[in-house]
Amino acid sequence: MSTLSVIYAILFYAATAVLVVGLALRIKLYAATPTPLKIPTMPAPLTKSGAAFRVFREVAFFESLFKSNRWIWIFAVLFHAGLALVLMRHVRYFQADIWLVVKLIQPFGIYGGMAMVAGLLGLWARRLVQERIRYITGPSDHLMLALLVLIGLSGLNMKFLSHTDIIQVKTFFLGLLRFNIQDLPTDGPLLIHLGAVAALMIVFPFSKLLHAPGVFFSPSRNQVDDARDKRHLAPWAAHMDADRDA
Amino acid sequence: MADQKFETPAFREFRDNPAIKDGAMSHSQPFVAKPEHNTPLGFPGELVDNWEVKAVEKLGDLLNKNRALRVYLDSCVKCGACTDKCHYFLGTGDPKNMPVARQDLLRSLYRRHFTLAGKLVPGLVGAKDMDKEMLDDWYKYFHQCSQCRRCSVFCPYGIDTAEISMAARDIMDHIGVGSKYSNEILAKVHVIGNNLGLPQPALADTLEGLEEDVLDDDGVDVKFPLDVHGADVLLVTPSADFFAEPHVDGLIGYAKVFHQAGISWTLSSYASEAANFAMFIGSYEQMHKVANRIRKAALDLGVKRIIFGECGHAWRVAYSFLNTLAGPWDFLDPKYPVPQHILEVTNGLIQSGGIVLDAEANDDKVLTFHDSCNVARGSRMGDVEGGQFIIPRNVIKASVNRFVEMDPQTTMEKTFCCGGGGGLLTDDLMELRVKGALPRMEALHDVVNNHGVTHMAAICAICKSQFTKVMPYYGFSMDMIVSVHQLVGNAIQLGAKE
Ligand code: SF4
Ligand code: SF4
């Protein structure tokens, strides 16, 4: 067992802990913060299932983005759908017996990788070319794109140019799951790839990547239009009723 | 600032987005509230000592009370989808009027004090400390947002810049920097009951005058009751309806509808204002206080129903917030939703035959309809999703023969604000109001030129006042703007029913 393997093992344990605990705390905070008023962006669904379906459409199809900007929508879909495929493809590294879906997705995963990078480059180009978006872009926005592109390119590189010993990579990750550290191959591209992924996991709960849980908690999207039928009252505001004249 | 010099923007031939003009509107800000406007609302009279710290404290307080604020401040990915959706950006080209840039004015402080990244690497994530420059930017640009929610329609996470503007104004009020327009009006409401400061005797006088006018014009004795105990309906309407044109023609329309349908109704001098300006300053406490005047009036007068007149922001507070702020309404007749919009009532009567309209009465007009932002995106009418678009159009079409829609990119949930909403309807912001009206004026220009439209109907007191004032800048006559119930009032058949 090499020192490097130990370092990467610790890195991944730490990154996983930060990601899981960080996200859990953030989600807990969102859930615990009251919504004082009914503010769905109208027209809004009149039922709970309708509102859930509205959020689903946002998550699955980026419905509002489709309405507002076709180019951003195309690049965002390329990136996110690509990423989803890639993540599915990577499940095999954590399974001794691989699920059928993961096997079926295997040949498409690679297109996912390409779509992901293409989408990212499209989004990045907009940041540079489009004056309005350039104005609102900060250093962290470029860094985030750089990190994701690095992950994508280093991954594609291992598929097409400099292969790594993926059997050994799998042994390493299966080992991590059993708290039994195995050797990790020492190729540069792999180490870069994994290092960048760990970095992404660590910044996730502290960055704009919080849009992922955020979309589920957005009152303008998830609230039901029923204000006249049901009285909606935040706990912190309830005491005011006692002070009114009538 | 009486004679502000500025150029009315030209219509854009292809509706292309303006080029960015940094600082184009950095001179625009409303008059600052004086101590006598602030203290009655419980706000400090002027900028407090230690305001930098107090502002952060207030932000922390709001973050704990309002999930939307926290989620919206965290979630923006700077995708830019909202950047060309705000009428104030389209009309001015000032980049700080792009919704995301407006949000960032507050987000930079949030990041600095409430996020790990902002504490560790502020420069990387645009985190900043509160200073005079930031406060100045806040005061200017959070008063260049009419809280119209158009940006929230287009944001992939539904981020509503209106919520951010409200929070920022609330924070500013808490450190003693408020807008004179809103705070002065709110102080009047608490004492007198309406935004105009119209006391009971003056109101009674005005209503009597209206009864005489209608009797002269139509020969029918239509009543405008005030403070009548035991009436069935309490009508709450924006105070502009009592005398401003074209608002008052709308009020006459409601009265004729009630008269003809045989509905017993009354106005209240205690709750003689539908518009709740506390929403503009983002103060839940103030909103609660103003809203509960309506509850008290309803209890005192012993009414069975509450109906609101034509007013956009009022209807958002009424439809979406009134149950929260002033409910529960268990003492009212459960057969009716609380509150109802006058258009829901009129629409129902048209369908049931309770009133009869003769659209020929409006044959001198070709109408189009401006969806008011707060009705469109902050409320509903009727019992189906989108009823706020269907019902006003049904009523207009029953009242006039010729009706034309404007560009669908500018109506219904995509409607543009008139440019004067959200507490900006003040002369000290005239340049902003004129420029912000550009997208609506362009769409109107199209239907005037191509379809011979002569009038635009609206259902909001702010829209009506704003358009009356800014339409002449764009070469339209100010009396092109009409109330929907003005059309109803013209068309309604008064007298004995067959
Ligand atoms: S709420 Fe309306 S005025 Fe405010 S930023 Fe959004 S689009 Fe502009
Ligand atoms: S559309 Fe939403 S996420 Fe995109 S920049 Fe605007 S506020 Fe941010």
Coordinates of N, CA and C in Angstrom, one line a residue, chain A residues 26 29-46 58 62 64-65 67-69 72 80 126-127 131-133 135-141 143 206-215 217-222 225-234 236-238 240-241 244-246, chain B residues 17 20 63-68 70-72 74-81 83-85 89 95-96 98 100 110 116 123-124 149 152-158 163 284-285 287-288 292 295-296 299 315-316 319-321 323-328 337-339 344 376-380 382-383 385-386 388-389 413:
Chain A
R26 N -27.1 22.0 5.4 CA -27.8 23.1 4.5 C -29.2 22.8 4.3
L29 N -31.2 23.4 7.3 CA -31.4 24.8 7.5 C -32.5 25.3 6.6
Y30 N -32.5 24.9 5.4 CA -33.6 25.3 4.5 C -34.9 24.9 5.0
A31 N -35.0 23.6 5.4 CA -36.2 23.0 5.8 C -36.7 23.7 7.1
A32 N -35.8 24.1 7.9 CA -36.2 24.7 9.2 C -36.5 26.2 9.1
T33 N -36.2 26.8 8.0 CA -36.5 28.2 7.9 C -37.9 28.4 7.4
P34 N -38.7 29.1 8.1 CA -40.2 29.2 7.7 C -40.4 30.1 6.5
T35 N -41.5 29.9 5.8 CA -41.9 30.7 4.7 C -43.1 31.6 5.2
P36 N -42.8 32.9 5.5 CA -43.9 33.7 6.1 C -45.1 33.9 5.3
L37 N -44.9 33.9 3.9 CA -46.1 34.2 3.1 C -46.1 33.3 1.9
K38 N -47.3 33.2 1.3 CA -47.5 32.4 0.1 C -47.0 33.2 -1.1
I39 N -45.9 32.7 -1.8 CA -45.3 33.5 -2.9 C -45.0 32.7 -4.1
P40 N -45.9 31.7 -4.4 CA -45.6 30.9 -5.7 C -45.6 31.9 -6.8
T41 N -44.8 31.8 -7.8 CA -44.9 32.6 -9.0 C -46.1 32.1 -9.8
M42 N -47.1 33.0 -10.0 CA -48.3 32.6 -10.6 C -48.2 32.6 -12.1
P43 N -49.0 31.9 -12.8 CA -50.0 31.0 -12.4 C -49.3 29.7 -11.8
A44 N -49.8 29.2 -10.7 CA -49.2 28.1 -10.0 C -50.2 27.0 -9.8
P45 N -49.8 25.8 -9.6 CA -50.7 24.7 -9.5 C -51.6 24.8 -8.2
L46 N -52.8 24.3 -8.3 CA -53.7 24.4 -7.2 C -53.7 23.2 -6.2
E58 N -39.0 21.4 -13.5 CA -37.8 22.3 -13.5 C -36.6 21.4 -13.4
F62 N -35.7 21.6 -17.0 CA -35.3 23.0 -16.9 C -36.3 23.9 -17.6
S64 N -38.3 26.5 -16.9 CA -38.2 28.0 -16.9 C -37.1 28.5 -17.8
L65 N -35.9 27.8 -17.7 CA -34.8 28.2 -18.5 C -35.1 28.0 -20.0
K67 N -38.0 28.5 -21.3 CA -38.8 29.7 -21.7 C -37.9 30.9 -21.8
S68 N -36.8 31.0 -21.1 CA -36.1 32.3 -21.1 C -34.9 32.4 -22.1
N69 N -34.2 31.3 -22.3 CA -33.0 31.5 -23.1 C -32.6 30.1 -23.7
I72 N -28.7 29.0 -23.5 CA -28.2 28.5 -22.2 C -28.9 27.2 -21.9
H80 N -25.8 18.8 -17.9 CA -26.4 18.1 -16.8 C -26.7 16.6 -17.3
R126 N -20.2 31.6 -23.5 CA -21.2 32.6 -23.2 C -20.7 33.6 -22.2
R127 N -20.0 33.1 -21.2 CA -19.5 34.0 -20.1 C -18.5 35.0 -20.7
E131 N -21.9 40.0 -23.4 CA -21.5 41.2 -22.6 C -22.2 41.1 -21.2
R132 N -23.5 40.8 -21.3 CA -24.3 40.9 -20.0 C -23.8 39.8 -19.0
I133 N -23.5 38.6 -19.6 CA -23.1 37.5 -18.7 C -21.7 37.8 -18.2
Y135 N -20.6 40.6 -17.4 CA -20.7 41.5 -16.4 C -21.0 40.8 -15.0
I136 N -21.8 39.8 -15.0 CA -22.2 39.2 -13.8 C -21.3 38.0 -13.4
T137 N -20.3 37.7 -14.2 CA -19.4 36.6 -13.9 C -18.2 37.0 -13.0
G138 N -18.0 36.2 -12.0 CA -16.9 36.5 -11.0 C -15.8 35.4 -11.2
P139 N -14.7 35.6 -10.5 CA -13.6 34.6 -10.5 C -14.1 33.2 -10.2
S140 N -15.0 33.1 -9.1 CA -15.4 31.8 -8.7 C -16.2 31.1 -9.8
D141 N -16.9 31.9 -10.7 CA -17.6 31.2 -11.7 C -16.7 30.6 -12.8
L143 N -13.6 29.6 -12.1 CA -12.9 28.5 -11.4 C -13.8 27.2 -11.4
F206 N -20.6 24.7 -0.2 CA -20.3 26.1 0.2 C -20.3 27.0 -1.1
S207 N -20.9 26.5 -2.1 CA -20.8 27.2 -3.4 C -22.2 27.3 -4.0
K208 N -22.2 27.9 -5.3 CA -23.4 28.0 -6.0 C -24.0 26.7 -6.4
L209 N -23.2 25.6 -6.2 CA -23.7 24.3 -6.5 C -24.9 23.9 -5.6
L210 N -25.1 24.8 -4.6 CA -26.3 24.6 -3.7 C -27.6 24.8 -4.5
H211 N -27.5 25.2 -5.8 CA -28.7 25.3 -6.5 C -29.4 23.9 -6.7
A212 N -28.6 22.9 -6.5 CA -29.1 21.5 -6.6 C -30.2 21.3 -5.5
P213 N -29.8 21.4 -4.2 CA -30.9 21.3 -3.2 C -31.9 22.5 -3.3
G214 N -31.3 23.7 -3.7 CA -32.1 24.9 -3.7 C -33.4 24.9 -4.5
V215 N -33.3 24.2 -5.7 CA -34.4 24.2 -6.6 C -35.6 23.5 -5.9
F217 N -36.3 23.7 -2.8 CA -36.8 24.5 -1.7 C -37.3 25.9 -2.1
S218 N -37.3 26.2 -3.4 CA -37.7 27.5 -3.9 C -39.2 27.7 -3.7
P219 N -39.6 28.6 -2.8 CA -41.1 28.8 -2.6 C -41.8 29.2 -3.9
S220 N -41.1 30.0 -4.7 CA -41.9 30.4 -5.9 C -42.2 29.3 -6.9
R221 N -41.5 28.1 -6.7 CA -41.8 27.0 -7.5 C -42.5 25.9 -6.8
N222 N -42.3 25.7 -5.5 CA -42.9 24.5 -4.8 C -44.2 24.8 -4.0
D225 N -50.9 27.1 -4.9 CA -51.7 28.2 -4.9 C -53.1 28.0 -4.2
D226 N -53.1 28.1 -2.9 CA -54.3 27.9 -2.1 C -54.4 28.9 -1.0
A227 N -53.9 30.1 -1.2 CA -53.8 31.1 -0.1 C -55.2 31.4 0.5
R228 N -56.2 31.5 -0.4 CA -57.6 31.9 0.1 C -58.2 30.7 0.9
D229 N -57.8 29.5 0.6 CA -58.5 28.3 1.2 C -57.9 27.9 2.5
K230 N -56.6 28.1 2.6 CA -55.9 27.6 3.8 C -55.1 28.7 4.4
R231 N -55.1 28.9 5.7 CA -54.4 30.0 6.3 C -52.9 29.5 6.5
H232 N -52.0 30.2 5.9 CA -50.6 29.9 6.0 C -49.9 30.8 7.0
L233 N -49.4 30.3 8.1 CA -48.9 31.2 9.1 C -47.5 30.7 9.6
A234 N -46.5 31.6 9.6 CA -45.2 31.2 10.1 C -45.2 31.3 11.6
W236 N -43.1 32.3 13.7 CA -42.6 33.5 14.3 C -43.6 34.7 14.2
A237 N -44.6 34.5 13.3 CA -45.5 35.7 13.1 C -46.8 35.5 13.8
A238 N -47.0 34.3 14.4 CA -48.3 33.9 15.0 C -48.7 34.8 16.1
M240 N -48.4 37.9 16.5 CA -49.0 39.2 16.2 C -50.5 39.2 16.2
D241 N -51.1 38.1 15.9 CA -52.5 38.0 15.9 C -53.1 38.4 17.3
R244 N -53.7 42.4 17.8 CA -54.6 43.2 16.9 C -55.9 43.6 17.7
D245 N -56.5 44.7 17.3 CA -57.6 45.3 18.0 C -58.8 44.3 18.1
A246 N -59.0 43.7 16.9 CA -60.3 42.9 16.9 C -60.0 41.4 17.0
Chain B
N17 N -31.6 43.7 -27.2 CA -31.2 44.1 -25.9 C -30.3 45.3 -26.0
I20 N -24.7 47.4 -22.7 CA -24.5 47.8 -21.3 C -24.0 49.3 -21.2
L63 N -32.9 36.3 7.3 CA -32.5 35.0 6.8 C -33.1 33.9 7.6
N64 N -33.3 34.1 8.9 CA -33.9 33.1 9.8 C -35.4 33.1 9.7
K65 N -36.0 34.2 9.2 CA -37.4 34.2 9.1 C -38.0 33.9 7.7
N66 N -37.2 33.9 6.7 CA -37.7 33.8 5.3 C -36.8 32.9 4.5
R67 N -37.4 31.7 4.3 CA -36.7 30.7 3.5 C -36.3 31.1 2.1
A68 N -37.2 31.9 1.5 CA -37.0 32.3 0.1 C -35.7 33.1 0.1
R70 N -33.0 33.1 1.9 CA -31.8 32.2 2.1 C -31.6 31.4 0.8
V71 N -32.6 30.7 0.4 CA -32.5 29.8 -0.8 C -32.1 30.6 -2.0
Y72 N -32.7 31.8 -2.2 CA -32.4 32.6 -3.4 C -31.0 33.1 -3.4
D74 N -28.4 31.7 -2.0 CA -27.5 30.6 -2.2 C -27.5 30.1 -3.6
S75 N -28.7 30.1 -4.3 CA -28.9 29.3 -5.4 C -28.4 29.8 -6.8
C76 N -28.3 31.1 -6.9 CA -28.0 31.7 -8.2 C -26.7 31.2 -8.8
V77 N -26.8 30.7 -10.0 CA -25.5 30.2 -10.6 C -24.9 31.1 -11.6
K78 N -25.5 32.4 -11.7 CA -25.0 33.4 -12.7 C -25.2 32.9 -14.1
C79 N -26.3 32.2 -14.4 CA -26.5 31.7 -15.7 C -26.8 32.8 -16.7
G80 N -27.4 33.9 -16.2 CA -27.6 35.1 -17.1 C -29.0 35.0 -17.7
A81 N -29.8 34.0 -17.5 CA -31.1 33.9 -18.1 C -32.0 35.1 -17.8
T83 N -31.0 38.2 -17.3 CA -30.4 39.5 -17.5 C -31.1 40.4 -18.5
D84 N -31.9 39.8 -19.4 CA -32.6 40.7 -20.3 C -34.1 40.7 -20.1
K85 N -34.5 40.4 -18.8 CA -36.0 40.3 -18.6 C -36.6 41.4 -17.8
F89 N -33.9 47.3 -17.0 CA -32.7 47.2 -17.8 C -32.9 47.5 -19.2
P95 N -26.4 48.1 -16.2 CA -26.2 46.7 -15.8 C -26.7 46.3 -14.4
K96 N -26.7 47.3 -13.5 CA -27.2 47.0 -12.2 C -28.7 46.8 -12.2
M98 N -30.0 44.6 -14.2 CA -30.2 43.2 -14.6 C -30.6 42.5 -13.2
V100 N -30.1 39.7 -11.8 CA -29.0 39.0 -11.0 C -28.0 40.0 -10.5
Y110 N -24.3 39.2 2.0 CA -24.7 37.9 2.6 C -23.5 37.0 2.5
L116 N -19.1 30.4 4.3 CA -17.8 30.1 4.6 C -16.8 30.7 3.5
G123 N -12.7 37.8 -2.1 CA -12.5 38.3 -3.5 C -12.9 37.4 -4.6
L124 N -12.8 36.1 -4.3 CA -13.1 35.1 -5.2 C -14.6 35.0 -5.5
R149 N -41.7 40.7 -10.3 CA -41.6 39.3 -10.4 C -41.4 38.7 -11.8
S152 N -38.5 36.3 -11.9 CA -38.7 35.0 -11.3 C -39.4 34.0 -12.2
V153 N -40.1 34.4 -13.2 CA -40.7 33.5 -14.2 C -39.6 32.8 -15.0
F154 N -38.6 33.5 -15.3 CA -37.6 33.0 -16.2 C -36.4 32.4 -15.5
C155 N -36.2 32.5 -14.2 CA -35.1 32.0 -13.5 C -35.3 30.5 -13.3
P156 N -34.3 29.6 -13.6 CA -34.4 28.2 -13.5 C -34.7 27.8 -12.0
Y157 N -34.4 28.6 -11.1 CA -34.7 28.3 -9.7 C -35.9 29.2 -9.1
G158 N -36.5 29.9 -10.0 CA -37.6 30.8 -9.5 C -37.1 31.9 -8.6
E163 N -38.3 39.6 -3.8 CA -38.0 39.2 -2.4 C -36.7 39.8 -1.9
Y284 N -43.1 42.9 7.2 CA -44.2 42.0 7.5 C -45.1 42.7 8.6
E285 N -44.4 43.3 9.6 CA -45.1 43.9 10.7 C -46.0 45.0 10.2
M287 N -47.2 45.4 7.2 CA -48.2 44.8 6.3 C -49.3 44.2 7.2
H288 N -48.9 43.6 8.3 CA -49.9 43.0 9.2 C -50.8 44.1 9.8
N292 N -54.8 44.5 9.0 CA -55.8 44.3 10.0 C -56.8 45.4 10.2
R295 N -59.7 43.8 8.6 CA -60.4 42.9 9.5 C -61.3 43.6 10.5
K296 N -60.7 44.7 11.1 CA -61.5 45.5 12.0 C -62.7 46.1 11.4
L299 N -65.4 43.5 10.9 CA -66.0 43.1 12.1 C -67.0 44.2 12.6
W315 N -54.2 43.6 -4.8 CA -54.8 42.2 -5.0 C -53.8 41.1 -4.7
R316 N -52.5 41.4 -4.9 CA -51.6 40.4 -4.5 C -51.6 40.2 -2.9
Y319 N -55.2 38.6 -2.2 CA -55.4 37.2 -2.5 C -54.4 36.3 -1.8
S320 N -53.1 36.7 -1.9 CA -52.1 35.8 -1.4 C -51.7 35.9 0.1
F321 N -51.9 37.1 0.6 CA -51.4 37.3 2.0 C -52.5 37.6 3.0
N323 N -55.3 36.3 4.1 CA -55.6 35.2 5.0 C -54.6 35.0 6.1
T324 N -53.3 35.1 5.7 CA -52.2 35.0 6.6 C -52.2 36.2 7.6
L325 N -52.3 37.4 7.0 CA -52.1 38.6 7.9 C -53.3 38.9 8.7
A326 N -54.5 38.7 8.2 CA -55.7 39.2 8.9 C -56.7 38.1 9.1
G327 N -56.5 36.9 8.7 CA -57.5 35.8 8.9 C -57.4 35.3 10.3
P328 N -58.1 34.3 10.6 CA -59.0 33.6 9.8 C -60.4 34.3 9.6
P337 N -65.3 33.1 -1.4 CA -63.9 33.2 -1.1 C -63.6 34.5 -0.4
V338 N -62.7 34.6 0.5 CA -62.3 35.8 1.1 C -60.8 36.1 0.8
P339 N -60.6 37.3 0.2 CA -61.5 38.2 -0.3 C -61.8 37.8 -1.8
E344 N -64.2 39.1 -10.3 CA -64.8 37.8 -10.1 C -66.3 37.9 -10.0
A376 N -50.9 39.3 -12.3 CA -50.5 38.2 -13.2 C -49.6 37.2 -12.5
R377 N -48.6 37.7 -11.7 CA -47.6 36.8 -11.2 C -47.7 36.6 -9.7
G378 N -48.6 37.4 -9.0 CA -48.7 37.3 -7.6 C -50.0 36.9 -7.1
S379 N -51.0 36.5 -8.0 CA -52.3 36.2 -7.5 C -53.1 35.4 -8.5
R380 N -54.4 35.2 -8.2 CA -55.2 34.4 -9.1 C -56.6 35.1 -9.0
G382 N -60.8 33.6 -9.7 CA -61.6 32.4 -10.1 C -61.0 31.1 -9.6
D383 N -61.5 30.0 -10.1 CA -61.0 28.7 -9.5 C -60.2 27.9 -10.5
E385 N -56.3 27.6 -12.6 CA -55.0 28.2 -12.8 C -55.0 29.1 -13.9
G386 N -54.5 30.3 -13.8 CA -54.5 31.3 -14.9 C -55.8 32.1 -15.0
Q388 N -56.7 34.6 -13.5 CA -56.4 36.1 -13.5 C -56.2 36.6 -14.9
F389 N -55.9 35.7 -15.9 CA -55.8 36.2 -17.3 C -57.2 36.1 -18.0
E413 N -48.4 35.8 -18.0 CA -47.3 35.8 -16.9 C -46.0 36.5 -17.4

